[in-house]
XYZ file of C-alpha atoms in Angstrom:
160
model
C -24.902 6.420 -8.528
C -22.928 3.778 -10.394
C -22.139 0.654 -8.370
C -18.410 0.367 -7.754
C -16.702 -2.870 -8.758
C -15.578 -5.122 -5.909
C -11.886 -5.863 -6.146
C -10.231 -8.982 -4.775
C -9.029 -6.870 -1.829
C -12.658 -5.847 -1.116
C -13.849 -9.459 -1.212
C -11.105 -10.504 1.228
C -11.977 -7.664 3.644
C -15.697 -8.508 3.359
C -14.968 -12.160 4.159
C -12.936 -11.096 7.221
C -15.728 -8.778 8.383
C -13.536 -5.674 8.158
C -15.305 -2.361 7.585
C -13.994 -0.141 4.803
C -15.205 2.433 2.346
C -14.459 2.041 -1.357
C -13.604 5.484 -2.717
C -13.267 6.138 -6.455
C -11.012 8.748 -8.020
C -10.191 9.823 -11.560
C -7.084 8.101 -12.903
C -4.481 10.153 -14.745
C -2.249 7.616 -16.571
C 0.489 10.271 -16.672
C 0.330 10.869 -12.902
C -0.228 7.804 -10.724
C 1.329 9.516 -7.699
C -0.191 9.522 -4.237
C -0.222 13.360 -4.101
C -2.389 13.341 -7.247
C -4.706 10.758 -5.673
C -4.889 12.784 -2.433
C -5.921 15.871 -4.384
C -8.548 13.823 -6.268
C -9.918 12.563 -2.936
C -9.732 16.010 -1.325
C -7.669 14.488 1.492
C -4.423 15.391 3.217
C -1.490 13.490 1.711
C -0.592 12.334 5.235
C -3.575 9.947 5.117
C -2.997 8.588 1.587
C -0.510 5.718 1.615
C 1.389 4.044 -1.192
C 2.368 0.389 -1.381
C 5.902 -0.424 -2.509
C 7.299 -3.882 -3.152
C 10.939 -4.495 -2.345
C 13.274 -7.440 -2.304
C 15.799 -8.201 0.375
C 19.052 -10.121 0.056
C 17.985 -12.552 2.815
C 14.199 -12.683 2.976
C 13.113 -12.073 -0.610
C 10.042 -9.968 -1.350
C 8.383 -7.696 1.203
C 5.973 -4.770 1.147
C 6.368 -1.268 2.591
C 3.272 0.896 3.045
C 4.081 4.555 3.653
C 2.651 8.066 3.350
C 2.306 9.053 -0.278
C 4.633 12.036 -0.040
C 7.476 10.144 1.661
C 10.312 8.051 0.272
C 11.395 4.672 1.569
C 14.868 4.573 3.115
C 16.326 1.350 1.702
C 18.738 0.913 4.632
C 15.920 1.251 7.184
C 13.656 -1.007 5.091
C 16.402 -3.650 4.949
C 16.920 -3.394 8.690
C 13.235 -3.661 9.663
C 12.758 -6.642 7.325
C 15.791 -8.579 8.530
C 17.952 -7.945 5.472
C 21.404 -6.494 4.950
C 20.322 -4.851 1.677
C 16.978 -4.088 0.063
C 15.913 -2.609 -3.254
C 12.729 -1.826 -5.104
C 11.685 -4.603 -7.446
C 11.875 -3.741 -11.158
C 8.546 -2.303 -12.368
C 8.378 -4.982 -15.077
C 8.215 -7.653 -12.334
C 5.412 -6.040 -10.294
C 2.468 -7.804 -11.977
C 4.074 -11.260 -12.018
C 5.208 -10.991 -8.378
C 2.111 -9.366 -6.838
C -0.770 -9.810 -9.283
C -1.159 -6.008 -9.325
C -0.088 -3.204 -11.667
C 1.637 0.079 -10.844
C -0.877 2.497 -9.359
C -3.071 -0.375 -8.204
C -0.854 -2.414 -5.897
C -2.068 -3.265 -2.408
C -0.819 -5.563 0.340
C -4.313 -7.079 0.575
C -4.679 -10.116 -1.657
C -1.178 -10.355 -3.063
C -0.540 -13.377 -5.287
C 1.536 -14.804 -2.431
C 1.619 -13.409 1.103
C 4.714 -11.309 1.744
C 5.741 -9.601 4.978
C 4.105 -6.172 5.265
C 5.669 -3.156 6.994
C 3.538 -0.113 7.779
C 5.067 3.273 8.520
C 4.415 4.018 12.185
C 2.489 7.293 11.703
C -0.417 5.302 10.255
C -1.140 3.603 13.572
C -2.250 6.898 15.129
C -4.616 7.882 12.288
C -8.384 7.381 12.656
C -8.415 6.129 9.035
C -6.145 6.016 6.030
C -6.318 5.258 2.338
C -4.567 2.462 0.476
C -5.097 1.119 -3.018
C -8.058 -1.215 -3.425
C -6.021 -3.231 -5.920
C -7.125 -1.341 -8.990
C -6.322 2.064 -10.421
C -9.136 4.481 -9.659
C -10.193 2.888 -6.363
C -8.929 3.483 -2.841
C -9.857 1.724 0.381
C -10.565 3.978 3.349
C -10.127 1.952 6.514
C -8.962 1.866 10.090
C -5.175 1.315 10.152
C -5.542 -1.008 13.148
C -7.833 -3.272 11.112
C -5.326 -3.161 8.250
C -2.460 -4.073 10.600
C -4.428 -7.026 11.929
C -5.526 -8.261 8.521
C -2.116 -7.982 6.816
C -0.126 -8.926 9.957
C 1.835 -5.754 9.282
C 4.856 -4.838 11.366
C 4.697 -1.170 12.345
C 7.973 0.737 12.256
C 9.979 3.553 10.745
C 11.534 3.105 7.315
C 11.110 6.476 5.595
C 13.827 8.905 4.584
C 14.086 11.854 6.943
């Protein structure tokens, strides 16, 4: 079995003493979607979360982590983050703002710490998956540990 590379996110979790499992999957450059990743992992999409970076008119950048098959409601995201308006950051800015590329963005180990918001359903899961900070690798961990580590605010910001 090939040893999996440790990402920056893994090193930070190790340092904090947080248990996780590093789970590889096959990357399809034409389909970086969470449903594709869930099928690669053989997991229910409800446990595979995506990390989106937004910007608010008052607070600047913030991160929303939500089930892979859901869409962020920009009004709700603005409200939960203390903004009047919020929008997704342009894809071309993702690497310079976060240090991560599309399909490999995680709230763990961002270039600068931004407020993190986690969709409330995650809190009741025994585990969930988020990007390990690199395409082809997911972290499987306890959402409560994730909330503690990222200081995430739990709430509802998905489109109904």
